[in-house]
PDB file of C-alpha atoms in Angstrom:
ATOM      1  CA  UNK B 173      68.017 -39.785 -46.746  1.00  0.00           C
ATOM      2  CA  UNK B 174      65.416 -40.947 -44.224  1.00  0.00           C
ATOM      3  CA  UNK B 175      64.391 -37.361 -43.463  1.00  0.00           C
ATOM      4  CA  UNK B 176      63.943 -36.617 -47.149  1.00  0.00           C
ATOM      5  CA  UNK B 177      61.734 -39.669 -47.638  1.00  0.00           C
ATOM      6  CA  UNK B 178      59.716 -38.739 -44.559  1.00  0.00           C
ATOM      7  CA  UNK B 179      59.197 -35.181 -45.790  1.00  0.00           C
ATOM      8  CA  UNK B 180      58.160 -36.434 -49.218  1.00  0.00           C
ATOM      9  CA  UNK B 181      55.651 -38.856 -47.729  1.00  0.00           C
ATOM     10  CA  UNK B 182      54.295 -36.129 -45.458  1.00  0.00           C
ATOM     11  CA  UNK B 183      53.880 -33.677 -48.332  1.00  0.00           C
ATOM     12  CA  UNK B 184      52.182 -36.318 -50.456  1.00  0.00           C
ATOM     13  CA  UNK B 185      49.782 -37.208 -47.640  1.00  0.00           C
ATOM     14  CA  UNK B 186      49.023 -33.525 -47.061  1.00  0.00           C
ATOM     15  CA  UNK B 187      48.324 -32.933 -50.736  1.00  0.00           C
ATOM     16  CA  UNK B 188      46.099 -36.009 -50.883  1.00  0.00           C
ATOM     17  CA  UNK B 189      44.161 -34.895 -47.821  1.00  0.00           C
ATOM     18  CA  UNK B 190      43.771 -31.398 -49.265  1.00  0.00           C
ATOM     19  CA  UNK B 191      42.521 -32.752 -52.587  1.00  0.00           C
ATOM     20  CA  UNK B 192      40.069 -35.050 -50.790  1.00  0.00           C
ATOM     21  CA  UNK B 193      38.755 -32.152 -48.731  1.00  0.00           C
ATOM     22  CA  UNK B 194      38.369 -29.928 -51.795  1.00  0.00           C
ATOM     23  CA  UNK B 195      36.566 -32.687 -53.680  1.00  0.00           C
ATOM     24  CA  UNK B 196      34.220 -33.206 -50.746  1.00  0.00           C
ATOM     25  CA  UNK B 197      33.462 -29.477 -50.600  1.00  0.00           C
ATOM     26  CA  UNK B 198      32.903 -29.374 -54.368  1.00  0.00           C
ATOM     27  CA  UNK B 199      30.501 -32.327 -54.257  1.00  0.00           C
ATOM     28  CA  UNK B 200      28.536 -30.929 -51.342  1.00  0.00           C
ATOM     29  CA  UNK B 201      28.724 -27.233 -52.247  1.00  0.00           C
ATOM     30  CA  UNK B 202      24.967 -26.879 -52.676  1.00  0.00           C
ATOM     31  CA  UNK B 203      24.235 -28.669 -49.389  1.00  0.00           C
ATOM     32  CA  UNK B 204      26.784 -26.517 -47.561  1.00  0.00           C
ATOM     33  CA  UNK B 205      25.280 -23.335 -49.015  1.00  0.00           C
ATOM     34  CA  UNK B 206      21.753 -24.384 -47.980  1.00  0.00           C
ATOM     35  CA  UNK B 207      22.970 -25.332 -44.506  1.00  0.00           C
ATOM     36  CA  UNK B 208      24.577 -21.912 -44.067  1.00  0.00           C
ATOM     37  CA  UNK B 209      21.365 -20.232 -45.236  1.00  0.00           C
ATOM     38  CA  UNK B 210      19.333 -22.075 -42.610  1.00  0.00           C
ATOM     39  CA  UNK B 211      21.900 -21.805 -39.811  1.00  0.00           C
ATOM     40  CA  UNK B 212      22.599 -18.118 -40.444  1.00  0.00           C
ATOM     41  CA  UNK B 213      19.395 -16.798 -38.794  1.00  0.00           C
ATOM     42  CA  UNK B 214      19.865 -19.122 -35.802  1.00  0.00           C
ATOM     43  CA  UNK B 215      23.422 -17.899 -35.278  1.00  0.00           C
ATOM     44  CA  UNK B 216      22.245 -14.287 -35.606  1.00  0.00           C
ATOM     45  CA  UNK B 217      19.506 -14.843 -32.991  1.00  0.00           C
ATOM     46  CA  UNK B 218      21.956 -16.500 -30.587  1.00  0.00           C
ATOM     47  CA  UNK B 219      24.557 -13.713 -30.946  1.00  0.00           C
ATOM     48  CA  UNK B 220      21.966 -10.942 -30.581  1.00  0.00           C
ATOM     49  CA  UNK B 221      20.552 -12.628 -27.481  1.00  0.00           C
ATOM     50  CA  UNK B 222      23.957 -12.238 -25.784  1.00  0.00           C
ATOM     51  CA  UNK B 223      24.446  -8.554 -26.659  1.00  0.00           C
ATOM     52  CA  UNK B 224      23.744  -5.502 -24.546  1.00  0.00           C
ATOM     53  CA  UNK B 225      20.780  -3.197 -25.212  1.00  0.00           C
ATOM     54  CA  UNK B 226      22.900  -0.595 -26.995  1.00  0.00           C
ATOM     55  CA  UNK B 227      24.861  -3.013 -29.152  1.00  0.00           C
ATOM     56  CA  UNK B 228      21.706  -4.894 -30.278  1.00  0.00           C
ATOM     57  CA  UNK B 229      20.608  -1.732 -32.124  1.00  0.00           C
ATOM     58  CA  UNK B 230      23.923  -1.356 -33.990  1.00  0.00           C
ATOM     59  CA  UNK B 231      25.363  -3.117 -37.020  1.00  0.00           C
ATOM     60  CA  UNK B 232      27.879  -5.111 -34.948  1.00  0.00           C
ATOM     61  CA  UNK B 233      27.370  -8.838 -35.381  1.00  0.00           C
ATOM     62  CA  UNK B 234      29.686 -10.081 -32.624  1.00  0.00           C
ATOM     63  CA  UNK B 235      28.941  -9.305 -28.944  1.00  0.00           C
ATOM     64  CA  UNK B 236      31.425  -7.022 -27.236  1.00  0.00           C
ATOM     65  CA  UNK B 237      30.502  -8.587 -23.900  1.00  0.00           C
ATOM     66  CA  UNK B 238      28.656 -11.859 -23.337  1.00  0.00           C
ATOM     67  CA  UNK B 239      25.498 -10.899 -21.401  1.00  0.00           C
ATOM     68  CA  UNK B 240      24.245 -14.265 -20.157  1.00  0.00           C
ATOM     69  CA  UNK B 241      22.026 -12.411 -17.701  1.00  0.00           C
ATOM     70  CA  UNK B 242      19.616 -11.610 -20.532  1.00  0.00           C
ATOM     71  CA  UNK B 243      18.077 -15.064 -20.172  1.00  0.00           C
ATOM     72  CA  UNK B 244      17.474 -14.566 -16.458  1.00  0.00           C
ATOM     73  CA  UNK B 245      16.049 -11.100 -17.084  1.00  0.00           C
ATOM     74  CA  UNK B 246      13.371 -12.585 -19.344  1.00  0.00           C
ATOM     75  CA  UNK B 247      11.913 -14.621 -16.492  1.00  0.00           C
ATOM     76  CA  UNK B 248      11.769 -11.455 -14.378  1.00  0.00           C
ATOM     77  CA  UNK B 249       9.946  -9.376 -16.992  1.00  0.00           C
ATOM     78  CA  UNK B 250       7.552 -12.017 -18.362  1.00  0.00           C
ATOM     79  CA  UNK B 251       5.706 -15.118 -17.024  1.00  0.00           C
ATOM     80  CA  UNK B 252       7.741 -17.366 -19.306  1.00  0.00           C
ATOM     81  CA  UNK B 253       7.290 -20.458 -17.126  1.00  0.00           C
ATOM     82  CA  UNK B 254       3.497 -20.093 -17.370  1.00  0.00           C
ATOM     83  CA  UNK B 255       3.699 -19.805 -21.147  1.00  0.00           C
ATOM     84  CA  UNK B 256       5.940 -22.869 -21.347  1.00  0.00           C
ATOM     85  CA  UNK B 257       3.592 -24.858 -19.098  1.00  0.00           C
ATOM     86  CA  UNK B 258       0.548 -23.966 -21.204  1.00  0.00           C
ATOM     87  CA  UNK B 259       2.376 -24.751 -24.432  1.00  0.00           C
ATOM     88  CA  UNK B 260       3.505 -28.134 -23.105  1.00  0.00           C
ATOM     89  CA  UNK B 261      -0.036 -28.903 -21.936  1.00  0.00           C
ATOM     90  CA  UNK B 262      -1.439 -28.030 -25.335  1.00  0.00           C
ATOM     91  CA  UNK B 263       1.247 -29.835 -27.360  1.00  0.00           C
ATOM     92  CA  UNK B 264       1.456 -33.042 -25.319  1.00  0.00           C
ATOM     93  CA  UNK B 265      -2.279 -33.563 -24.851  1.00  0.00           C
ATOM     94  CA  UNK B 266      -3.101 -32.687 -28.460  1.00  0.00           C
ATOM     95  CA  UNK B 267      -0.453 -35.120 -29.698  1.00  0.00           C
ATOM     96  CA  UNK B 268      -1.607 -37.915 -27.372  1.00  0.00           C
ATOM     97  CA  UNK B 269      -5.285 -37.443 -28.253  1.00  0.00           C
ATOM     98  CA  UNK B 270      -4.441 -37.351 -31.948  1.00  0.00           C
ATOM     99  CA  UNK B 271      -2.585 -40.669 -31.765  1.00  0.00           C
ATOM    100  CA  UNK B 272      -5.348 -42.353 -29.776  1.00  0.00           C
ATOM    101  CA  UNK B 273      -8.017 -41.306 -32.270  1.00  0.00           C
ATOM    102  CA  UNK B 274      -6.157 -41.334 -35.604  1.00  0.00           C
ATOM    103  CA  UNK B 275      -4.430 -44.725 -35.377  1.00  0.00           C
ATOM    104  CA  UNK B 276      -7.667 -46.818 -35.242  1.00  0.00           C
ATOM    105  CA  UNK B 277      -9.177 -44.823 -38.136  1.00  0.00           C
ATOM    106  CA  UNK B 278      -6.060 -45.259 -40.263  1.00  0.00           C
ATOM    107  CA  UNK B 279      -5.980 -48.965 -39.400  1.00  0.00           C
ATOM    108  CA  UNK B 280      -9.611 -49.407 -40.441  1.00  0.00           C
ATOM    109  CA  UNK B 281      -9.092 -47.567 -43.736  1.00  0.00           C
ATOM    110  CA  UNK B 282      -5.955 -49.559 -44.505  1.00  0.00           C
ATOM    111  CA  UNK B 283      -6.881 -53.100 -43.395  1.00  0.00           C
ATOM    112  CA  UNK B 284     -10.676 -53.422 -43.416  1.00  0.00           C
ATOM    113  CA  UNK B 285     -12.629 -54.054 -46.590  1.00  0.00           C
ATOM    114  CA  UNK B 286     -16.069 -52.511 -46.461  1.00  0.00           C
ATOM    115  CA  UNK B 287     -18.403 -50.721 -48.806  1.00  0.00           C
ATOM    116  CA  UNK B 288     -17.624 -47.005 -49.002  1.00  0.00           C
ATOM    117  CA  UNK B 289     -14.031 -47.332 -47.825  1.00  0.00           C
ATOM    118  CA  UNK B 290     -12.659 -45.261 -50.713  1.00  0.00           C
ATOM    119  CA  UNK B 291     -15.355 -42.641 -50.222  1.00  0.00           C
ATOM    120  CA  UNK B 292     -14.513 -42.383 -46.523  1.00  0.00           C
ATOM    121  CA  UNK B 293     -10.836 -41.974 -47.335  1.00  0.00           C
ATOM    122  CA  UNK B 294     -11.714 -39.322 -49.930  1.00  0.00           C
ATOM    123  CA  UNK B 295     -13.720 -37.417 -47.317  1.00  0.00           C
ATOM    124  CA  UNK B 296     -10.745 -37.504 -44.959  1.00  0.00           C
ATOM    125  CA  UNK B 297      -8.505 -36.041 -47.656  1.00  0.00           C
ATOM    126  CA  UNK B 298     -11.149 -33.439 -48.530  1.00  0.00           C
ATOM    127  CA  UNK B 299     -11.178 -32.071 -44.992  1.00  0.00           C
ATOM    128  CA  UNK B 300      -7.475 -31.252 -45.398  1.00  0.00           C
ATOM    129  CA  UNK B 301      -8.409 -28.758 -48.127  1.00  0.00           C
ATOM    130  CA  UNK B 302     -10.788 -26.792 -45.899  1.00  0.00           C
ATOM    131  CA  UNK B 303      -9.117 -23.731 -44.311  1.00  0.00           C
ATOM    132  CA  UNK B 304      -9.753 -23.507 -40.558  1.00  0.00           C
ATOM    133  CA  UNK B 305     -10.770 -19.844 -40.896  1.00  0.00           C
ATOM    134  CA  UNK B 306     -13.858 -20.881 -42.888  1.00  0.00           C
ATOM    135  CA  UNK B 307     -15.439 -22.723 -39.958  1.00  0.00           C
ATOM    136  CA  UNK B 308     -13.913 -20.573 -37.196  1.00  0.00           C
ATOM    137  CA  UNK B 309     -17.121 -18.677 -36.332  1.00  0.00           C
ATOM    138  CA  UNK B 310     -19.545 -21.625 -35.958  1.00  0.00           C
ATOM    139  CA  UNK B 311     -16.970 -23.692 -34.076  1.00  0.00           C
ATOM    140  CA  UNK B 312     -16.256 -20.770 -31.754  1.00  0.00           C
ATOM    141  CA  UNK B 313     -19.969 -20.391 -31.032  1.00  0.00           C
ATOM    142  CA  UNK B 314     -20.202 -24.095 -30.180  1.00  0.00           C
ATOM    143  CA  UNK B 315     -17.358 -23.870 -27.674  1.00  0.00           C
ATOM    144  CA  UNK B 316     -18.821 -20.671 -26.254  1.00  0.00           C
ATOM    145  CA  UNK B 317     -22.019 -22.533 -25.418  1.00  0.00           C
ATOM    146  CA  UNK B 318     -19.940 -25.004 -23.411  1.00  0.00           C
ATOM    147  CA  UNK B 319     -18.204 -22.054 -21.671  1.00  0.00           C
ATOM    148  CA  UNK B 320     -14.754 -23.259 -22.770  1.00  0.00           C
ATOM    149  CA  UNK B 321     -13.645 -20.121 -24.576  1.00  0.00           C
ATOM    150  CA  UNK B 322     -10.737 -18.419 -22.850  1.00  0.00           C
ATOM    151  CA  UNK B 323      -9.018 -21.785 -22.396  1.00  0.00           C
ATOM    152  CA  UNK B 324      -6.968 -24.134 -24.546  1.00  0.00           C
ATOM    153  CA  UNK B 325      -9.473 -27.003 -24.388  1.00  0.00           C
ATOM    154  CA  UNK B 326     -11.176 -26.057 -27.695  1.00  0.00           C
ATOM    155  CA  UNK B 327      -7.809 -26.803 -29.321  1.00  0.00           C
ATOM    156  CA  UNK B 328      -7.110 -30.020 -27.401  1.00  0.00           C
ATOM    157  CA  UNK B 329     -10.458 -31.819 -27.294  1.00  0.00           C
ATOM    158  CA  UNK B 330     -11.038 -31.875 -31.098  1.00  0.00           C
ATOM    159  CA  UNK B 331      -7.940 -34.061 -31.396  1.00  0.00           C
ATOM    160  CA  UNK B 332     -10.031 -36.870 -29.900  1.00  0.00           C
ATOM    161  CA  UNK B 333     -11.903 -36.903 -33.228  1.00  0.00           C
ATOM    162  CA  UNK B 334      -8.723 -37.496 -35.218  1.00  0.00           C
ATOM    163  CA  UNK B 335      -6.572 -35.419 -37.533  1.00  0.00           C
ATOM    164  CA  UNK B 336      -6.992 -35.765 -41.307  1.00  0.00           C
ATOM    165  CA  UNK B 337      -3.329 -35.294 -42.178  1.00  0.00           C
ATOM    166  CA  UNK B 338      -2.195 -37.815 -39.555  1.00  0.00           C
ATOM    167  CA  UNK B 339      -4.815 -40.338 -40.684  1.00  0.00           C
ATOM    168  CA  UNK B 340      -3.626 -39.942 -44.262  1.00  0.00           C
ATOM    169  CA  UNK B 341       0.043 -40.515 -43.384  1.00  0.00           C
ATOM    170  CA  UNK B 342      -0.660 -43.459 -41.115  1.00  0.00           C
ATOM    171  CA  UNK B 343      -2.980 -45.067 -43.636  1.00  0.00           C
ATOM    172  CA  UNK B 344      -0.364 -44.761 -46.386  1.00  0.00           C
ATOM    173  CA  UNK B 345       2.170 -46.548 -44.180  1.00  0.00           C
ATOM    174  CA  UNK B 346      -0.169 -49.279 -42.923  1.00  0.00           C
ATOM    175  CA  UNK B 347      -1.090 -50.202 -46.488  1.00  0.00           C
ATOM    176  CA  UNK B 348       2.544 -51.205 -47.092  1.00  0.00           C
ATOM    177  CA  UNK B 349       2.533 -53.753 -44.232  1.00  0.00           C
ATOM    178  CA  UNK B 350       1.860 -57.230 -45.668  1.00  0.00           C
ATOM    179  CA  UNK B 351      -1.447 -58.779 -44.661  1.00  0.00           C
ATOM    180  CA  UNK B 352       0.313 -62.055 -43.857  1.00  0.00           C
ATOM    181  CA  UNK B 353       1.281 -60.624 -40.469  1.00  0.00           C
ATOM    182  CA  UNK B 354      -2.345 -59.886 -39.592  1.00  0.00           C
ATOM    183  CA  UNK B 355      -3.472 -63.254 -40.887  1.00  0.00           C
ATOM    184  CA  UNK B 356      -0.854 -65.046 -38.809  1.00  0.00           C
ATOM    185  CA  UNK B 357      -1.967 -63.143 -35.697  1.00  0.00           C
ATOM    186  CA  UNK B 358      -5.598 -64.064 -36.322  1.00  0.00           C
ATOM    187  CA  UNK B 359      -4.648 -67.724 -36.736  1.00  0.00           C
ATOM    188  CA  UNK B 360      -3.041 -67.527 -33.302  1.00  0.00           C
ATOM    189  CA  UNK B 361      -6.328 -66.256 -31.880  1.00  0.00           C
ATOM    190  CA  UNK B 362      -5.766 -62.492 -31.868  1.00  0.00           C
ATOM    191  CA  UNK B 363      -8.679 -60.180 -32.443  1.00  0.00           C
ATOM    192  CA  UNK B 364      -8.483 -56.934 -34.388  1.00  0.00           C
ATOM    193  CA  UNK B 365      -7.601 -54.821 -31.354  1.00  0.00           C
ATOM    194  CA  UNK B 366      -4.891 -57.193 -30.174  1.00  0.00           C
ATOM    195  CA  UNK B 367      -3.527 -57.495 -33.721  1.00  0.00           C
ATOM    196  CA  UNK B 368      -3.328 -53.712 -33.913  1.00  0.00           C
ATOM    197  CA  UNK B 369      -1.593 -53.332 -30.564  1.00  0.00           C
ATOM    198  CA  UNK B 370       0.741 -56.347 -30.624  1.00  0.00           C
ATOM    199  CA  UNK B 371       1.585 -56.672 -34.335  1.00  0.00           C
ATOM    200  CA  UNK B 372       0.839 -53.534 -36.357  1.00  0.00           C
ATOM    201  CA  UNK B 373       1.852 -50.752 -33.953  1.00  0.00           C
ATOM    202  CA  UNK B 374       5.400 -52.060 -33.336  1.00  0.00           C
ATOM    203  CA  UNK B 375       5.932 -52.196 -37.104  1.00  0.00           C
ATOM    204  CA  UNK B 376       4.471 -48.719 -37.586  1.00  0.00           C
ATOM    205  CA  UNK B 377       6.710 -46.916 -35.087  1.00  0.00           C
ATOM    206  CA  UNK B 378       8.451 -44.723 -37.714  1.00  0.00           C
ATOM    207  CA  UNK B 379       5.134 -43.474 -39.102  1.00  0.00           C
ATOM    208  CA  UNK B 380       3.712 -42.921 -35.616  1.00  0.00           C
ATOM    209  CA  UNK B 381       6.799 -40.966 -34.625  1.00  0.00           C
ATOM    210  CA  UNK B 382       6.514 -38.844 -37.773  1.00  0.00           C
ATOM    211  CA  UNK B 383       2.871 -37.862 -37.232  1.00  0.00           C
ATOM    212  CA  UNK B 384       3.489 -37.307 -33.518  1.00  0.00           C
ATOM    213  CA  UNK B 385       6.329 -34.888 -34.269  1.00  0.00           C
ATOM    214  CA  UNK B 386       4.263 -33.124 -36.918  1.00  0.00           C
ATOM    215  CA  UNK B 387       1.438 -32.575 -34.434  1.00  0.00           C
ATOM    216  CA  UNK B 388       3.767 -31.589 -31.592  1.00  0.00           C
ATOM    217  CA  UNK B 389       5.585 -29.011 -33.708  1.00  0.00           C
ATOM    218  CA  UNK B 390       2.309 -27.615 -35.046  1.00  0.00           C
ATOM    219  CA  UNK B 391       0.836 -27.264 -31.557  1.00  0.00           C
ATOM    220  CA  UNK B 392       4.031 -25.763 -30.164  1.00  0.00           C
ATOM    221  CA  UNK B 393       4.167 -23.082 -32.863  1.00  0.00           C
ATOM    222  CA  UNK B 394       0.407 -22.523 -33.204  1.00  0.00           C
ATOM    223  CA  UNK B 395      -0.551 -18.864 -32.955  1.00  0.00           C
ATOM    224  CA  UNK B 396      -3.963 -18.606 -34.564  1.00  0.00           C
ATOM    225  CA  UNK B 397      -5.722 -21.143 -32.327  1.00  0.00           C
ATOM    226  CA  UNK B 398      -4.516 -19.789 -28.955  1.00  0.00           C
ATOM    227  CA  UNK B 399      -5.172 -16.230 -30.129  1.00  0.00           C
ATOM    228  CA  UNK B 400      -8.757 -17.126 -31.053  1.00  0.00           C
ATOM    229  CA  UNK B 401      -9.689 -19.060 -27.920  1.00  0.00           C
ATOM    230  CA  UNK B 402      -7.274 -17.988 -25.159  1.00  0.00           C
ATOM    231  CA  UNK B 403      -6.363 -14.485 -26.244  1.00  0.00           C
ATOM    232  CA  UNK B 404      -8.516 -12.866 -23.563  1.00  0.00           C
ATOM    233  CA  UNK B 405      -7.090 -14.890 -20.659  1.00  0.00           C
ATOM    234  CA  UNK B 406      -3.457 -14.109 -19.844  1.00  0.00           C
ATOM    235  CA  UNK B 407      -3.143 -17.207 -17.647  1.00  0.00           C
ATOM    236  CA  UNK B 408      -3.748 -19.481 -20.656  1.00  0.00           C
ATOM    237  CA  UNK B 409      -1.363 -17.835 -23.068  1.00  0.00           C
ATOM    238  CA  UNK B 410       1.078 -20.011 -24.955  1.00  0.00           C
ATOM    239  CA  UNK B 411       4.624 -19.167 -26.015  1.00  0.00           C
ATOM    240  CA  UNK B 412       3.504 -17.897 -29.413  1.00  0.00           C
ATOM    241  CA  UNK B 413       1.083 -15.397 -27.875  1.00  0.00           C
ATOM    242  CA  UNK B 414       3.487 -14.481 -25.104  1.00  0.00           C
ATOM    243  CA  UNK B 415       6.364 -13.814 -27.480  1.00  0.00           C
ATOM    244  CA  UNK B 416       4.187 -11.603 -29.664  1.00  0.00           C
ATOM    245  CA  UNK B 417       3.162  -9.538 -26.638  1.00  0.00           C
ATOM    246  CA  UNK B 418       6.725  -9.500 -25.290  1.00  0.00           C
ATOM    247  CA  UNK B 419       8.025  -8.198 -28.612  1.00  0.00           C
ATOM    248  CA  UNK B 420       5.448  -5.393 -28.700  1.00  0.00           C
ATOM    249  CA  UNK B 421       6.381  -4.291 -25.169  1.00  0.00           C
ATOM    250  CA  UNK B 422      10.168  -4.658 -25.521  1.00  0.00           C
ATOM    251  CA  UNK B 423      10.432  -3.730 -29.189  1.00  0.00           C
ATOM    252  CA  UNK B 424      13.592  -1.673 -28.558  1.00  0.00           C
ATOM    253  CA  UNK B 425      15.330  -4.372 -26.516  1.00  0.00           C
ATOM    254  CA  UNK B 426      16.079  -6.783 -29.327  1.00  0.00           C
ATOM    255  CA  UNK B 427      18.539  -8.715 -27.183  1.00  0.00           C
ATOM    256  CA  UNK B 428      15.759  -9.741 -24.782  1.00  0.00           C
ATOM    257  CA  UNK B 429      13.384 -10.509 -27.652  1.00  0.00           C
ATOM    258  CA  UNK B 430      15.972 -12.752 -29.303  1.00  0.00           C
ATOM    259  CA  UNK B 431      16.765 -14.455 -25.994  1.00  0.00           C
ATOM    260  CA  UNK B 432      13.075 -15.227 -25.450  1.00  0.00           C
ATOM    261  CA  UNK B 433      12.810 -16.516 -29.021  1.00  0.00           C
ATOM    262  CA  UNK B 434      15.824 -18.756 -28.500  1.00  0.00           C
ATOM    263  CA  UNK B 435      14.316 -20.241 -25.344  1.00  0.00           C
ATOM    264  CA  UNK B 436      11.060 -20.907 -27.194  1.00  0.00           C
ATOM    265  CA  UNK B 437      12.901 -22.624 -30.048  1.00  0.00           C
ATOM    266  CA  UNK B 438      15.207 -24.723 -27.871  1.00  0.00           C
ATOM    267  CA  UNK B 439      12.736 -27.511 -26.902  1.00  0.00           C
ATOM    268  CA  UNK B 440      11.654 -28.040 -30.525  1.00  0.00           C
ATOM    269  CA  UNK B 441      15.251 -28.174 -31.735  1.00  0.00           C
ATOM    270  CA  UNK B 442      16.196 -30.640 -28.989  1.00  0.00           C
ATOM    271  CA  UNK B 443      13.227 -32.914 -29.715  1.00  0.00           C
ATOM    272  CA  UNK B 444      13.951 -32.922 -33.439  1.00  0.00           C
ATOM    273  CA  UNK B 445      17.679 -33.501 -32.845  1.00  0.00           C
ATOM    274  CA  UNK B 446      17.048 -36.696 -30.897  1.00  0.00           C
ATOM    275  CA  UNK B 447      14.147 -37.917 -33.054  1.00  0.00           C
ATOM    276  CA  UNK B 448      15.264 -36.837 -36.508  1.00  0.00           C
ATOM    277  CA  UNK B 449      16.326 -40.347 -37.570  1.00  0.00           C
ATOM    278  CA  UNK B 450      12.938 -41.879 -36.801  1.00  0.00           C
ATOM    279  CA  UNK B 451      11.160 -38.792 -38.155  1.00  0.00           C
ATOM    280  CA  UNK B 452      12.933 -38.870 -41.528  1.00  0.00           C
ATOM    281  CA  UNK B 453      12.493 -42.633 -41.792  1.00  0.00           C
ATOM    282  CA  UNK B 454       8.786 -42.329 -41.127  1.00  0.00           C
ATOM    283  CA  UNK B 455       8.330 -39.587 -43.700  1.00  0.00           C
ATOM    284  CA  UNK B 456      10.204 -41.623 -46.332  1.00  0.00           C
ATOM    285  CA  UNK B 457       8.232 -44.776 -45.655  1.00  0.00           C
ATOM    286  CA  UNK B 458       4.891 -43.001 -45.896  1.00  0.00           C
ATOM    287  CA  UNK B 459       5.787 -41.777 -49.375  1.00  0.00           C
ATOM    288  CA  UNK B 460       6.010 -38.068 -48.563  1.00  0.00           C
ATOM    289  CA  UNK B 461       9.217 -36.620 -50.028  1.00  0.00           C
TER     290      UNK B 461
END
């Protein structure tokens, strides 16, 4: 009798769990399908990176042997460490300079009341509509006069003048912060700079993280800028330029090309994995959906 009751309870629990799982799959079917669509190429790249040269050119999707030595072979055939160093230099400095220059501008547009504030904000938004290719020639000539072509500095130094998209996002977030906090800080004797550093910036961490990640990802994946300014100097190549050249040289060895691509993607994926919560929160709070 006890065994029968136990079996009945077990079957009922199993059926309930199965129904719950099926309902969950049915409710999230679209999300699961989209996730598989996005994860599919990543899985394909990872599997191809572990194949042999001959198998990478076939229709087999699963490696016959796991060739982990492909990743070591990349460092022997290409200066990958130099490309990574240049990309980190470009991404980190550009992001830091952007934050230093864009935060005060966004703060002034959001908190100060002066004549022409709306016009200034409109001009900032207007610059976002201007394609960089339109002004590429005159800007290149300017940097050539300073003898900085062939390096990455023409891409890093302009960030000291601010970034229109980052200013826009930061301004949209700072507008939502109540002015009572700034007024209370001023009553306590804080000036504008101290109010910005001690009161506003801690409250604007999600937005700052969002614009920092946007700029870091853009700089990490940028191909046009390094090609324009550093394309003639192999020592200043970034990962985007290096991978393009590596693919043209090793176009038959798709396993090595995929392994190099995976190594280039890994830092971005890791950064986003650890910062995705703050990133998504910042994007939501700035009103961009």
